[in-house]
Amino acid sequence: MSHRTIRVSLPGDATPTSDRSYDIVIGAGAMDSIGAALRSAGARRAVVIADSAIVEPHAARVAAVLGAASIDAAVLAVPAGEASKSVAEAGRLWGELARLAVDRGTHIVAVGGGVVGDLAGFVAATFVRGLPVWQVPTTLVAQVDSAIGGKTGINLTAGKNLVGAFWQPRGVFADIDALATLPRREFTSGLAEVVKYGMILDAEFFHWLEAHAARILTRDATALVHVVERSAALKAHVVERDEHERTGLRAVLNYGHTFGHAFETAAGYGTLLHGEAVAIGMAAAAQLAESLGRIGPDIVSRQQQLLTALELPATVAAYGQLAKPATADELLAIMARDKKTLGGRLRFVLPSRIGHVELVDGVDPALVRRVLGM
Amino acid sequence: MSHRTIRVSLPGDATPTSDRSYDIVIGAGAMDSIGAALRSAGARRAVVIADSAIVEPHAARVAAVLGAASIDAAVLAVPAGEASKSVAEAGRLWGELARLAVDRGTHIVAVGGGVVGDLAGFVAATFVRGLPVWQVPTTLVAQVDSAIGGKTGINLTAGKNLVGAFWQPRGVFADIDALATLPRREFTSGLAEVVKYGMILDAEFFHWLEAHAARILTRDATALVHVVERSAALKAHVVERDEHERTGLRAVLNYGHTFGHAFETAAGYGTLLHGEAVAIGMAAAAQLAESLGRIGPDIVSRQQQLLTALELPATVAAYGQLAKPATADELLAIMARDKKTLGGRLRFVLPSRIGHVELVDGVDPALVRRVLGM
């Protein structure tokens, strides 16, 4: 089957010849291309790091494909769930790689959702000061977001992704087939990031999502390829222009995330799925933008309708229904600790219309409290 | 007092405007320049990570200098010794930075020897995916080697520096005054890396060391400035040309280190100082080069004489006197696990004359055994 390919163009990090550009391959059966890709990259060995819940069928299939390409592949399973993004689990994987006598000719292949991609990416970034890593995202949120762009990391008790590295993959294989068997809640959760791309960068894509919501929910393969391809292209566009979050451009991707991370952290990881927290976070951000006079109620409402059509929580009130709500003080304290914060000032990405957002600094905490309805 | 400055020229990692070049400032009182440097770099806050043994006087002085430049500086002490380069200690420091609500406007300042520089550098490289770090090396080995070039890392039980990152400092302050109070063994240990620079890159510097060995041992300030300046310039030259160990050029810096790491690992960290292990490693590497017909006995002997003149162990036999010797099998097994190894083949950096080395792959283990005299 033919696949779509999105190129992420990145300059060399030391010399013009050390180009770090890579391809995102999208389509049904895309993971079967990984053997040839690693061969071309000169891989001698591979270690597949996979979510324990999907070793069968996905990690086993990847290992078989690598084996067929004459690349020796060991598989390390990571317990499913956000708790695996820990110092302890990173330490365990580092020890396993040492036990396997992994050297710089060994490539890491991450198979799973965002947890495995972030964790395996961080372990790859740091073992012997950096191993090549390939991402095989098997959830929608990983295919449209976390597997692209090189952000890796683990959590501390104090907050999510507080430890990590920018470490670009050598390639991403977004296999649409893997989405067919995702639990419903996990699938729809991934659509929050998709709506986000429409809101922040692409009004036309937002319209397309409005027109095709029902078809997307049936997981029609053609619709899913378009969802993943357009999302990946938008993310690649941003990452190419601000890989290390220096210019502020990459910050647009955090639309809904300052609120969302606070909801997630306060609820305890795993209560709310990341996409659910982001959906509620976008609802909160849109309301905040409205209260600042940056958008009218029509935009708030259209976003709410699209989230609802995609079976996502669509209002701040939904937060109280899905998780034991924290107080506004607790949420504000978490937001002030967010790693994109500078000098403790509240900073939000807020829409000015569909398809465009701006970074707004020094927002009055009283307004944030009002949006939270607390 | 006037200082010498060596520029390390490195290209931007993403865009031409993100230049990563930095200065190594060398001289008596050099650490007093750090306040102005952090001000110019726009630092809002600083966290000084220091060897607990030298919080007084060095870390306290750095914190005072930063305070005088209106930069708020907290000090975190790290227990002295190689055991601090651990996952546990990195985890503790990450937690402390979270507790201090460190954000991306906070700069890390590492004050101490190689252990603190490597550990604090790694913590800086990974906290919130990267904080700016400044190195204030207070030992000779750190001033001439480990604080320059961006290699950071921690140890695993399985081996030294198995986890880490390439993360360049924003600047290095090599204060010659700090060398005056170093214990004798720690001072001479640092001279091993200095001899190494002469052997691998600079015959003229090797001659100068031969001529000035006695003066260096008296820690004459002018001699020490030359030792540090020339060493830093040679290291900068290599790092500029092969920052990430891709072309093989940076590998020349590992002269004496394949053997040396094996001696260190087998002895248990802390039994042999790093420089002592490197000195014995260079003796072994020179003998191996001679047995391969790459150099004559005169070169082996001149290296041995210079090491001896600098009060360093100068022969493979010295290893058995300083530490409980491991078997050749144990040492070979450790060398085969070295992270610069590819495919388990033994690889050594060997001299072809004074001032020049070559990377030699696939050395016969029987020859290595003979050099080890086992």
XYZ file of C-alpha atoms in Angstrom:
748
model
C 0.000 0.000 0.000
C 1.225 3.480 -0.786
C 2.119 5.781 2.071
C 2.188 9.525 2.528
C 5.456 11.087 3.635
C 6.013 14.337 5.496
C 9.581 15.625 5.614
C 10.805 17.377 8.768
C 13.696 19.559 7.587
C 16.263 20.286 10.269
C 19.781 21.656 9.876
C 22.886 19.823 11.054
C 23.737 20.373 14.701
C 27.471 20.702 14.208
C 28.416 20.691 10.564
C 26.365 21.201 7.418
C 26.867 17.491 6.652
C 25.229 16.302 9.867
C 21.741 17.015 8.560
C 19.037 15.859 10.980
C 16.056 15.917 8.618
C 13.724 12.936 8.725
C 10.552 11.479 7.254
C 7.195 10.783 8.849
C 5.696 7.839 6.945
C 1.910 7.646 7.241
C -0.446 4.896 6.122
C -1.854 1.421 6.661
C 1.053 -0.958 7.254
C 3.606 1.877 7.576
C 5.472 0.028 10.333
C 6.494 -2.623 7.845
C 8.859 -0.084 6.236
C 11.076 0.115 9.303
C 13.374 -2.752 8.375
C 14.498 -1.124 5.135
C 14.811 2.252 6.853
C 17.152 0.959 9.549
C 19.173 -0.927 6.945
C 19.651 2.272 4.942
C 20.701 4.059 8.127
C 23.441 1.486 8.699
C 21.959 0.045 11.900
C 23.777 -3.025 13.158
C 21.435 -3.871 16.004
C 18.174 -2.554 17.408
C 16.476 -2.490 20.781
C 12.691 -2.160 20.594
C 11.266 -0.413 23.663
C 7.533 -1.057 23.771
C 4.447 -0.548 25.872
C 3.880 -3.927 27.561
C 0.224 -3.841 26.493
C 1.090 -3.842 22.782
C 4.165 -6.050 22.608
C 1.632 -8.279 20.855
C 0.923 -7.469 18.115
C 2.876 -4.287 17.346
C 6.324 -4.674 18.959
C 6.510 -8.311 17.907
C 5.685 -7.259 14.340
C 8.351 -4.538 14.367
C 10.916 -7.007 15.726
C 9.955 -9.499 13.005
C 10.285 -6.849 10.294
C 13.720 -5.904 11.633
C 14.734 -9.552 11.823
C 13.686 -10.039 8.194
C 16.011 -7.150 7.341
C 18.854 -8.984 9.149
C 18.889 -6.568 12.075
C 19.186 -8.280 15.433
C 16.403 -6.854 17.637
C 15.833 -7.290 21.369
C 12.520 -6.165 22.897
C 12.244 -4.372 26.261
C 8.712 -3.964 27.628
C 7.682 -0.941 29.691
C 4.614 -1.134 31.963
C 1.663 0.689 30.393
C 0.743 4.046 31.918
C 2.120 7.463 32.761
C 3.846 6.123 35.915
C 6.508 4.613 33.623
C 7.766 8.100 32.697
C 9.872 8.059 35.874
C 13.506 8.350 36.936
C 13.236 4.761 38.207
C 12.040 3.368 34.868
C 14.647 5.375 32.919
C 17.273 3.982 35.307
C 16.014 0.455 34.745
C 16.177 0.853 30.942
C 19.691 2.352 31.092
C 20.736 -0.719 33.085
C 19.105 -3.045 30.540
C 20.908 -1.333 27.654
C 24.217 -1.749 29.511
C 23.374 -5.415 30.138
C 22.705 -5.848 26.399
C 26.115 -4.231 25.705
C 24.422 -1.634 23.512
C 26.924 0.483 21.592
C 26.611 3.491 19.290
C 25.821 1.243 16.340
C 22.609 0.159 18.065
C 19.349 1.936 17.217
C 16.405 2.348 19.599
C 12.880 1.803 18.245
C 10.028 3.130 20.399
C 6.722 1.325 19.847
C 3.661 2.605 21.678
C 1.963 5.814 22.723
C 3.308 9.041 24.162
C 4.582 7.473 27.368
C 6.865 5.009 25.597
C 7.885 7.534 22.941
C 8.895 10.139 25.522
C 10.619 7.650 27.827
C 12.432 5.665 25.124
C 13.380 8.924 23.402
C 14.931 10.239 26.620
C 16.768 6.987 27.281
C 18.060 7.050 23.682
C 19.104 10.699 24.028
C 21.204 9.939 27.097
C 22.594 6.396 26.826
C 26.269 6.657 25.756
C 25.402 10.347 25.149
C 22.951 9.573 22.397
C 21.661 6.675 20.323
C 19.631 7.015 17.125
C 15.922 6.592 17.849
C 12.960 5.742 15.607
C 9.366 6.317 16.625
C 6.540 3.893 15.837
C 3.547 5.631 17.437
C 0.555 3.328 17.883
C -1.907 5.814 19.420
C -3.531 8.773 17.714
C -2.058 11.325 20.125
C 1.426 9.966 19.470
C 0.916 9.899 15.676
C -0.296 13.479 15.468
C 1.813 14.995 18.211
C 4.218 13.397 20.666
C 6.232 11.214 18.263
C 7.081 14.233 16.096
C 9.461 17.009 16.960
C 12.040 15.527 19.272
C 10.677 16.366 22.696
C 11.515 13.541 25.064
C 11.189 13.349 28.804
C 10.148 11.873 32.095
C 8.090 13.210 35.003
C 9.102 14.195 38.508
C 6.710 14.222 41.454
C 6.768 17.996 41.134
C 5.577 18.047 37.530
C 5.264 16.504 34.115
C 8.203 16.403 31.667
C 10.452 18.306 34.074
C 13.415 16.197 32.930
C 14.142 15.501 29.286
C 16.014 16.390 26.141
C 15.390 17.632 22.638
C 16.339 14.562 20.625
C 15.038 14.179 17.104
C 14.029 10.751 15.807
C 15.639 9.382 12.636
C 12.184 8.606 11.325
C 8.555 8.178 12.351
C 6.226 5.402 11.164
C 2.583 6.287 11.805
C 0.719 3.095 11.014
C -2.981 3.867 10.601
C -3.845 0.169 11.139
C -2.805 0.522 14.784
C -5.606 3.021 15.384
C -8.340 0.472 14.591
C -7.938 -1.382 17.878
C -7.492 1.618 20.214
C -10.027 1.859 23.052
C -12.640 4.499 22.201
C -11.631 6.939 24.937
C -7.966 6.763 23.944
C -8.833 7.347 20.282
C -11.042 10.384 20.883
C -8.520 11.786 23.356
C -6.036 12.025 20.474
C -8.486 14.157 18.520
C -8.013 17.010 21.003
C -4.536 17.686 19.597
C -5.988 17.524 16.085
C -8.584 20.199 16.909
C -5.716 22.184 18.423
C -3.852 22.279 15.084
C -6.941 23.690 13.406
C -7.381 26.331 16.100
C -3.759 27.476 16.168
C -2.663 27.286 12.545
C -5.173 26.126 9.973
C -8.761 27.386 9.678
C -9.306 25.263 6.576
C -8.388 22.093 8.460
C -10.736 23.180 11.267
C -13.570 23.450 8.718
C -12.683 20.028 7.323
C -12.837 18.539 10.822
C -16.270 20.148 11.364
C -17.469 18.599 8.105
C -16.014 15.125 8.737
C -16.396 14.583 12.473
C -18.758 11.638 12.119
C -16.565 9.937 9.518
C -13.480 10.383 11.695
C -15.279 8.710 14.609
C -15.945 5.627 12.426
C -12.146 5.496 11.964
C -12.449 5.475 8.188
C -8.884 4.879 6.939
C -8.898 7.650 4.329
C -10.151 10.186 6.857
C -7.547 9.064 9.401
C -4.705 9.366 6.901
C -5.771 12.961 6.241
C -6.079 13.691 9.988
C -2.593 12.350 10.718
C -0.973 13.779 7.583
C -2.294 17.311 8.061
C -1.500 17.280 11.801
C 2.011 15.952 11.211
C 2.637 18.557 8.497
C 1.526 21.397 10.794
C 3.643 20.138 13.664
C 6.653 19.667 11.364
C 6.206 23.230 10.095
C 6.410 24.602 13.641
C 9.275 22.363 14.761
C 11.340 23.316 11.693
C 11.038 26.988 12.623
C 11.579 26.781 16.390
C 13.005 23.414 17.312
C 14.164 24.390 20.800
C 11.394 26.773 21.882
C 13.604 29.819 21.552
C 11.648 32.175 19.342
C 8.258 31.612 20.930
C 6.812 30.079 17.743
C 6.815 26.517 19.083
C 4.901 27.789 22.103
C 1.751 27.954 19.923
C 1.628 24.163 20.268
C 0.931 24.674 23.956
C -2.557 26.039 23.251
C -4.793 24.447 25.895
C -1.782 22.912 27.615
C -1.094 25.371 30.446
C -4.594 24.768 31.768
C -4.497 21.149 30.609
C -1.269 20.270 32.440
C -2.647 21.842 35.603
C -5.863 19.777 35.352
C -3.817 16.635 34.709
C -1.332 17.252 37.519
C -4.021 18.128 40.061
C -6.146 15.102 39.118
C -3.172 12.748 39.385
C -1.761 11.333 36.149
C -4.039 8.762 34.585
C -7.360 10.090 35.907
C -7.805 12.392 32.940
C -6.260 11.320 29.650
C -3.853 13.930 28.257
C -6.158 14.761 25.329
C -9.150 15.149 27.618
C -7.176 17.578 29.776
C -6.104 19.477 26.640
C -9.708 19.637 25.351
C -10.881 21.145 28.640
C -7.764 23.341 28.623
C -8.688 24.684 25.166
C -12.207 25.399 26.434
C -10.685 27.339 29.336
C -8.210 29.166 27.078
C -10.961 30.179 24.647
C -13.039 31.526 27.523
C -10.034 33.409 28.856
C -9.452 34.890 25.396
C -13.101 35.942 25.275
C -12.896 37.555 28.716
C -9.855 39.515 27.484
C -11.850 40.674 24.446
C -9.535 38.794 22.064
C -12.322 36.702 20.472
C -16.113 36.773 20.405
C -18.480 34.121 21.833
C -18.936 32.615 18.331
C -15.371 31.244 18.328
C -15.764 29.796 21.826
C -18.940 28.134 20.688
C -17.577 26.689 17.422
C -14.652 25.131 19.239
C -17.055 23.712 21.822
C -19.270 22.243 19.098
C -16.367 20.567 17.305
C -15.006 19.078 20.533
C -18.495 17.783 21.350
C -18.940 16.339 17.848
C -15.662 14.450 18.372
C -16.978 13.123 21.710
C -14.497 15.129 23.746
C -15.169 17.098 26.932
C -15.846 20.629 25.707
C -16.297 22.916 28.712
C -14.517 23.803 31.940
C -17.476 22.275 33.781
C -16.567 18.874 32.285
C -13.416 18.910 34.384
C -15.447 18.637 37.582
C -17.357 15.707 36.097
C -14.293 13.701 35.010
C -12.001 14.318 38.001
C -12.160 15.500 41.574
C -11.589 19.210 40.950
C -8.692 21.043 42.573
C -9.066 24.541 43.990
C -8.178 27.565 41.863
C -5.216 28.190 44.191
C -3.853 24.721 43.537
C -4.297 25.072 39.767
C -2.702 28.540 39.706
C 0.255 27.271 41.747
C 0.793 24.438 39.245
C 0.559 26.841 36.285
C 3.144 29.135 37.884
C 5.556 26.177 38.011
C 5.056 25.301 34.319
C 8.472 25.055 32.661
C 7.609 27.600 29.974
C 6.927 30.112 32.719
C 9.507 32.851 33.164
C 9.755 34.672 36.457
C 6.504 33.148 37.758
C 4.269 35.252 35.453
C 1.223 33.502 33.999
C 1.565 32.998 30.264
C -1.083 31.583 27.937
C -1.452 30.815 24.264
C -4.788 32.386 23.301
C -6.731 32.435 20.018
C -7.407 35.653 18.153
C -9.441 33.796 15.491
C -9.792 30.221 14.256
C -6.412 29.329 12.789
C -4.397 31.875 14.749
C -3.100 32.190 18.334
C -0.849 34.581 20.231
C 1.364 34.248 23.285
C -0.084 36.432 26.060
C 2.112 37.208 29.042
C 1.282 38.427 32.539
C -2.418 37.474 32.562
C -4.283 38.657 35.680
C -4.827 35.649 38.003
C -8.290 37.021 38.890
C -9.419 36.474 35.282
C -8.056 32.942 35.339
C -10.001 32.259 38.536
C -13.184 33.517 36.891
C -12.693 31.188 33.916
C -12.166 28.301 36.312
C -15.475 29.284 37.924
C -13.974 29.086 41.389
C 44.678 40.813 36.886
C 44.691 40.102 33.193
C 43.410 36.761 31.993
C 44.010 34.633 28.939
C 40.985 33.708 26.862
C 40.537 30.725 24.578
C 37.534 30.814 22.262
C 35.694 27.564 21.501
C 33.957 28.202 18.162
C 30.826 26.131 17.637
C 28.060 26.622 15.094
C 24.431 27.132 16.030
C 22.501 23.936 16.626
C 19.338 25.021 14.846
C 19.742 28.370 13.160
C 22.825 30.389 12.272
C 21.823 32.879 14.991
C 21.941 30.303 17.786
C 25.735 30.324 17.897
C 27.087 28.182 20.730
C 30.647 29.514 20.854
C 32.071 30.301 24.274
C 35.160 31.521 26.095
C 37.504 29.751 28.462
C 38.898 32.414 30.804
C 42.186 31.416 32.418
C 44.134 33.122 35.183
C 44.459 33.958 38.853
C 41.082 35.183 40.113
C 39.270 34.162 36.912
C 36.186 33.059 38.852
C 35.554 36.658 39.856
C 34.518 37.374 36.248
C 31.473 35.144 36.435
C 29.068 37.771 37.747
C 29.556 40.051 34.756
C 29.396 37.078 32.374
C 26.027 35.876 33.676
C 24.683 39.433 33.621
C 25.664 39.786 29.965
C 23.972 36.459 29.234
C 20.723 37.753 30.700
C 20.632 35.346 33.649
C 17.846 36.072 36.111
C 18.804 33.512 38.718
C 21.562 30.969 39.261
C 21.951 27.674 41.057
C 25.536 26.847 42.027
C 26.134 23.093 42.175
C 29.348 22.473 44.081
C 31.535 19.761 45.510
C 30.724 19.745 49.242
C 34.447 19.826 50.045
C 34.968 23.196 48.364
C 31.745 25.042 49.116
C 34.170 27.022 51.261
C 35.958 28.851 49.798
C 35.148 28.465 46.085
C 31.367 28.019 45.813
C 30.757 30.650 48.481
C 32.994 33.039 46.531
C 31.153 32.349 43.270
C 27.800 32.889 45.003
C 29.086 36.172 46.472
C 30.318 37.338 43.059
C 26.920 36.502 41.544
C 25.127 38.253 44.400
C 27.267 41.367 43.844
C 26.072 41.263 40.203
C 22.449 41.193 41.479
C 21.913 37.574 40.473
C 20.094 35.537 43.095
C 22.165 32.372 43.656
C 21.287 29.239 45.623
C 24.011 26.674 46.387
C 23.471 22.907 46.195
C 26.292 20.758 47.599
C 27.173 17.377 46.131
C 29.118 14.833 48.217
C 32.765 14.688 47.097
C 33.793 11.630 45.108
C 32.986 9.627 41.991
C 30.021 7.918 43.724
C 28.069 11.165 43.231
C 28.010 10.629 39.456
C 24.966 8.391 39.931
C 21.357 8.136 38.805
C 20.375 8.640 42.454
C 22.321 11.897 42.837
C 21.075 13.215 39.469
C 17.538 12.380 40.637
C 18.099 14.217 43.903
C 19.380 17.336 42.095
C 16.442 17.286 39.620
C 14.128 17.222 42.643
C 15.996 20.122 44.261
C 15.756 22.213 41.079
C 11.997 21.519 40.966
C 11.722 22.500 44.646
C 13.562 25.759 43.864
C 11.053 26.348 41.014
C 13.946 26.679 38.562
C 12.803 27.917 35.143
C 14.557 28.420 31.810
C 15.817 31.824 32.920
C 17.897 30.132 35.624
C 21.550 29.323 34.930
C 23.489 26.444 36.486
C 27.051 27.082 37.682
C 29.187 23.985 38.339
C 31.997 24.572 40.851
C 34.421 21.736 41.513
C 36.297 18.977 39.730
C 35.276 16.555 37.022
C 32.647 14.805 39.114
C 30.653 17.960 39.771
C 31.199 19.300 36.258
C 29.951 16.099 34.632
C 27.020 15.654 37.027
C 25.889 19.289 37.085
C 26.331 19.473 33.313
C 24.087 16.439 32.837
C 21.472 17.781 35.240
C 21.571 21.133 33.397
C 21.300 19.375 30.021
C 18.141 17.554 31.085
C 16.199 19.720 33.540
C 13.291 21.318 31.629
C 15.091 19.947 28.537
C 18.119 22.137 29.018
C 19.386 24.984 31.190
C 22.435 27.124 30.430
C 25.466 25.885 32.363
C 28.768 27.545 33.293
C 31.803 25.621 34.435
C 34.138 26.785 37.208
C 36.679 23.951 37.369
C 38.738 23.969 40.565
C 40.976 20.963 39.865
C 43.713 20.688 37.255
C 42.076 17.775 35.441
C 38.837 19.729 35.150
C 40.623 22.906 33.969
C 42.589 21.162 31.231
C 40.029 18.573 30.226
C 36.635 17.739 31.666
C 35.161 21.248 31.945
C 35.818 21.910 28.241
C 33.933 20.406 25.339
C 30.461 19.682 26.573
C 30.684 16.042 27.592
C 28.470 15.492 30.621
C 27.425 12.284 32.287
C 26.883 9.929 35.148
C 28.032 6.366 35.798
C 26.095 3.113 35.908
C 27.242 0.056 37.831
C 28.141 -1.407 34.437
C 30.493 1.400 33.475
C 31.624 4.976 33.642
C 29.799 7.782 31.795
C 27.323 5.328 30.256
C 24.563 7.937 30.605
C 25.028 11.541 29.578
C 24.625 14.256 27.003
C 26.690 16.543 24.837
C 25.864 19.913 26.396
C 28.205 22.816 25.869
C 28.830 25.296 28.676
C 28.180 29.011 28.117
C 31.607 29.722 29.502
C 34.462 28.241 31.525
C 36.403 30.027 34.280
C 39.681 28.266 35.040
C 40.970 30.017 38.139
C 44.638 29.172 38.621
C 44.428 30.234 42.292
C 42.274 27.185 42.989
C 45.172 24.892 42.055
C 47.374 26.135 44.904
C 45.450 24.255 47.585
C 44.873 20.961 45.720
C 46.233 17.842 47.449
C 49.479 16.779 45.781
C 48.119 13.536 44.364
C 45.103 15.288 42.867
C 47.315 17.960 41.303
C 49.780 15.548 39.693
C 46.911 13.344 38.520
C 45.710 16.254 36.364
C 49.114 16.408 34.671
C 48.424 13.062 32.978
C 45.892 14.727 30.654
C 48.428 17.492 29.998
C 51.081 14.972 28.919
C 48.374 13.384 26.768
C 47.881 16.631 24.782
C 51.586 16.731 24.031
C 51.610 13.099 22.927
C 48.540 13.304 20.692
C 48.789 16.759 19.123
C 51.732 18.942 20.038
C 55.378 17.814 20.101
C 56.503 21.354 20.960
C 54.283 21.394 24.056
C 55.672 17.949 24.990
C 59.226 19.394 24.819
C 58.157 22.382 26.922
C 56.736 20.019 29.564
C 60.002 18.059 29.583
C 61.910 21.303 30.126
C 59.610 22.695 32.822
C 58.516 19.637 34.816
C 60.159 20.780 38.053
C 58.707 24.295 37.782
C 55.234 22.896 37.117
C 55.470 20.784 40.274
C 56.183 23.922 42.337
C 52.848 25.221 40.944
C 54.458 28.400 39.667
C 51.529 30.563 38.464
C 53.049 31.517 35.120
C 53.855 27.888 34.310
C 50.353 26.799 35.299
C 48.707 29.437 33.122
C 50.704 28.093 30.167
C 49.821 24.482 31.040
C 46.096 25.261 31.245
C 46.037 27.633 28.284
C 47.835 25.305 25.884
C 45.803 22.283 27.023
C 42.522 24.185 26.716
C 43.484 25.439 23.251
C 44.290 21.915 22.056
C 41.087 20.498 23.465
C 39.056 23.363 21.958
C 40.688 22.699 18.577
C 39.548 19.062 18.653
C 36.050 19.783 19.990
C 35.465 22.425 17.306
C 36.214 19.857 14.600
C 34.351 16.844 15.994
C 31.994 17.936 18.723
C 29.922 14.741 18.778
C 32.585 12.088 18.120
C 31.355 11.453 14.593
C 34.441 11.830 12.422
C 36.840 9.975 14.685
C 38.940 13.095 15.328
C 37.682 13.592 18.893
C 38.649 9.982 19.583
C 42.313 11.091 19.745
C 41.486 12.521 23.161
C 40.932 8.959 24.348
C 44.633 8.169 24.136
C 45.393 6.133 27.270
C 41.712 6.032 28.171
C 40.636 2.611 26.875
C 43.221 0.976 29.113
C 42.747 3.677 31.761
C 38.974 3.213 32.064
C 39.459 -0.532 32.366
C 42.019 -0.073 35.169
C 39.700 2.388 36.931
C 36.584 0.232 36.566
C 38.338 -2.939 37.692
C 39.943 -1.215 40.690
C 36.623 0.295 41.773
C 36.158 4.033 41.306
C 38.224 6.067 43.730
C 41.068 3.579 44.225
C 43.021 4.977 41.306
C 42.541 8.646 40.471
C 41.416 9.170 36.859
C 44.710 10.790 35.860
C 46.724 7.984 37.426
C 44.703 5.449 35.455
C 45.255 7.503 32.279
C 49.015 7.727 32.930
C 49.245 3.950 33.266
C 46.907 3.637 30.274
C 49.264 5.776 28.162
C 52.173 3.586 29.263
C 50.187 0.536 28.127
C 49.123 2.185 24.849
C 52.718 3.192 24.042
C 53.879 -0.369 24.684
C 51.079 -1.702 22.501
C 52.102 0.722 19.739
C 55.685 -0.479 20.067
C 54.658 -4.133 19.895
C 52.737 -3.305 16.686
C 55.862 -1.676 15.281
C 54.193 1.746 15.173
C 56.842 3.447 17.352
C 60.314 2.639 18.599
C 61.391 2.114 22.241
C 62.707 5.718 22.389
C 59.163 7.142 22.327
C 57.965 4.722 25.010
C 60.903 5.757 27.129
C 60.499 9.538 26.671
C 56.853 9.337 27.674
C 57.813 7.261 30.703
C 60.480 9.785 31.714
C 58.102 12.739 31.466
C 55.402 10.959 33.474
C 58.000 10.086 36.107
C 59.334 13.652 36.201
C 55.761 14.800 36.873
C 55.489 12.263 39.728
C 52.938 10.129 37.870
C 52.870 6.339 37.602
C 54.683 5.611 34.346
C 54.528 1.868 33.670
C 51.969 -0.916 33.477
C 53.688 -2.433 36.522
C 52.639 0.615 38.563
C 49.033 -0.513 38.214
C 49.697 -3.591 40.340
C 51.324 -1.385 42.989
C 48.478 1.158 43.236
C 45.487 -1.189 43.007
C 44.602 -4.838 43.372
C 45.141 -5.908 39.757
C 42.321 -7.492 37.772
C 42.935 -10.409 35.417
C 43.542 -9.784 31.733
C 40.163 -11.413 31.003
C 38.387 -8.939 33.273
C 40.199 -5.976 31.726
C 39.533 -7.162 28.163
C 35.848 -7.667 28.971
C 35.615 -4.097 30.279
C 37.409 -2.724 27.200
C 34.991 -4.589 24.915
C 32.093 -2.795 26.674
C 33.665 0.667 26.216
C 31.104 2.956 24.614
C 33.387 3.909 21.741
C 33.583 0.239 20.826
C 31.680 -0.841 17.738
C 30.694 -4.445 17.311
C 32.857 -5.584 20.245
C 36.173 -5.065 18.358
C 39.059 -3.683 20.393
C 39.956 -0.163 19.324
C 42.870 1.891 20.600
C 44.334 5.330 20.026
C 48.047 4.703 19.477
C 50.987 7.059 18.898
C 52.963 7.023 15.671
C 55.340 9.709 16.992
C 55.319 12.344 19.730
C 52.550 14.772 18.771
C 50.572 12.352 16.607
C 48.228 9.423 17.213
C 46.030 7.182 15.082
C 42.859 5.206 15.733
C 43.678 1.505 15.392
C 40.806 -0.934 15.058
C 40.605 -4.668 15.592
C 43.748 -5.079 17.719
C 44.603 -8.714 18.520
C 43.617 -9.437 22.150
C 46.754 -11.600 22.518
C 48.942 -8.500 22.040
C 46.900 -6.622 24.616
C 47.403 -9.485 27.073
C 51.141 -9.361 26.507
C 51.234 -5.626 27.227
C 49.284 -6.231 30.418
C 51.940 -8.811 31.317
C 49.335 -11.380 32.260
